[in-house]
Tab-separated table of C-alpha atoms in Angstrom:
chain	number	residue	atom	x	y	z
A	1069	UNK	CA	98.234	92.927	110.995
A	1070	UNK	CA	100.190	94.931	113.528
A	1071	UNK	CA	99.503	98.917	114.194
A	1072	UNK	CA	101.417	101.268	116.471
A	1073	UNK	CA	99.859	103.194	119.221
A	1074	UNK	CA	100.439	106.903	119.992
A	1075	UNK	CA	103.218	106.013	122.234
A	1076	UNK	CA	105.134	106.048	119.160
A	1077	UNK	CA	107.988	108.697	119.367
A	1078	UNK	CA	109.547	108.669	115.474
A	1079	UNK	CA	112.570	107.115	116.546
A	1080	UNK	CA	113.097	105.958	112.237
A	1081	UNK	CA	113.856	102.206	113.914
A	1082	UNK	CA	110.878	99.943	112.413
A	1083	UNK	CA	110.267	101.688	109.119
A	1084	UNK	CA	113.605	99.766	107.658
A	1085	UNK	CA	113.170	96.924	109.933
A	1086	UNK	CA	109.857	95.642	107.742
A	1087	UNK	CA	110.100	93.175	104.316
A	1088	UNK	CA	106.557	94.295	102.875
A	1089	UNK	CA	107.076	98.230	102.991
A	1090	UNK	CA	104.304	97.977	105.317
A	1091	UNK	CA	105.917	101.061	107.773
A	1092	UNK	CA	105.807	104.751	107.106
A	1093	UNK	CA	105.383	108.052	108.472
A	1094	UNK	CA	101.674	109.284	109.290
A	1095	UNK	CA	100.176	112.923	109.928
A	1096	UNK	CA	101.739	112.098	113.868
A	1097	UNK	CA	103.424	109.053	114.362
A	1098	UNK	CA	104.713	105.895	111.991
A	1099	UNK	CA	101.636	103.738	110.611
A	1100	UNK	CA	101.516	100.451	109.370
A	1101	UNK	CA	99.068	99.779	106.065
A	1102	UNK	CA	97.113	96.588	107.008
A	1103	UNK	CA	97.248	95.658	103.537
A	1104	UNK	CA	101.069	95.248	103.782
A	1105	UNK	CA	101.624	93.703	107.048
A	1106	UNK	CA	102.002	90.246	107.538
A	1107	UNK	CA	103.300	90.224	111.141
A	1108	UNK	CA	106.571	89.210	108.898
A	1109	UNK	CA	108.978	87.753	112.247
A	1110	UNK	CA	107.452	90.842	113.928
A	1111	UNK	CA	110.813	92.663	113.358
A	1112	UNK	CA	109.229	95.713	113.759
A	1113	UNK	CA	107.994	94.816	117.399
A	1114	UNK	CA	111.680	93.401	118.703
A	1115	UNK	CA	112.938	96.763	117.610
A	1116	UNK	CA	110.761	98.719	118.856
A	1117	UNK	CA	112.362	100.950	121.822
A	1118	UNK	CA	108.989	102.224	123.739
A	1119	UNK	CA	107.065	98.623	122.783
A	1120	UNK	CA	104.155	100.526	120.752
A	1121	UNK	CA	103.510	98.283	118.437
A	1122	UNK	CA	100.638	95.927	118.684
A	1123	UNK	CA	98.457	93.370	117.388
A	1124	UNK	CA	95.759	95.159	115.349
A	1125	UNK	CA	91.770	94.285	116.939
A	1126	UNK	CA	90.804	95.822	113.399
A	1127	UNK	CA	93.207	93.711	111.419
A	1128	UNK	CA	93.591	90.056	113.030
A	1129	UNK	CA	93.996	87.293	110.925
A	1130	UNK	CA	95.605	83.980	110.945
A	1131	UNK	CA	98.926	82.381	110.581
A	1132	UNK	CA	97.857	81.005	106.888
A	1133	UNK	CA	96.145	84.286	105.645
A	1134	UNK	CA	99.258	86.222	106.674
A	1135	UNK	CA	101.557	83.142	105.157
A	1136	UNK	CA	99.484	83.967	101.838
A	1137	UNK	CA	99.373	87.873	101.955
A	1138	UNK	CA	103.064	87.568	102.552
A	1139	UNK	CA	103.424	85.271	99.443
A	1140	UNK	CA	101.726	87.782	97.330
A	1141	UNK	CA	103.409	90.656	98.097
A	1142	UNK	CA	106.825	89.128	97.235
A	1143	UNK	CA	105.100	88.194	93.892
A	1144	UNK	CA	104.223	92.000	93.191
């Protein structure tokens, strides 16, 4: 999963940018739910105008666990 850093300035640019409704606003700065995010074309990143959003140390998993989260979700 990804997460954003406290570079973040609420610009409103990744929240709409992400399939999975993974992107909202937290007590500072937008958060991404780990359960939600499946690195989906990393849309969120490419729009991103300060680059603060990352990779998740807490959250990595691989290309076929994501491919499955991702299938799930558009299930629900």
């Amino acid at each position: 999963a990804l997460r954003i850093t406290d570079e973040c300035i609420n610009c409103d640019v990744c929240e709409p940018q992400c399939p999975n409704t993974a992107i909202s606003m937290g007590p500072e700065h937008y958060i991404i739910d780990p359960d939600r995010c499946t690195e989906a074309w990393a849309k969120c990143q490419v729009f991103c105008p300060v680059e603060c959003i990352e990779v998740d140390p807490d959250h990595t998993e691989d290309r076929e666990t994501l491919e499955a989260k991702f299938r799930r979700l558009a299930v629900s």
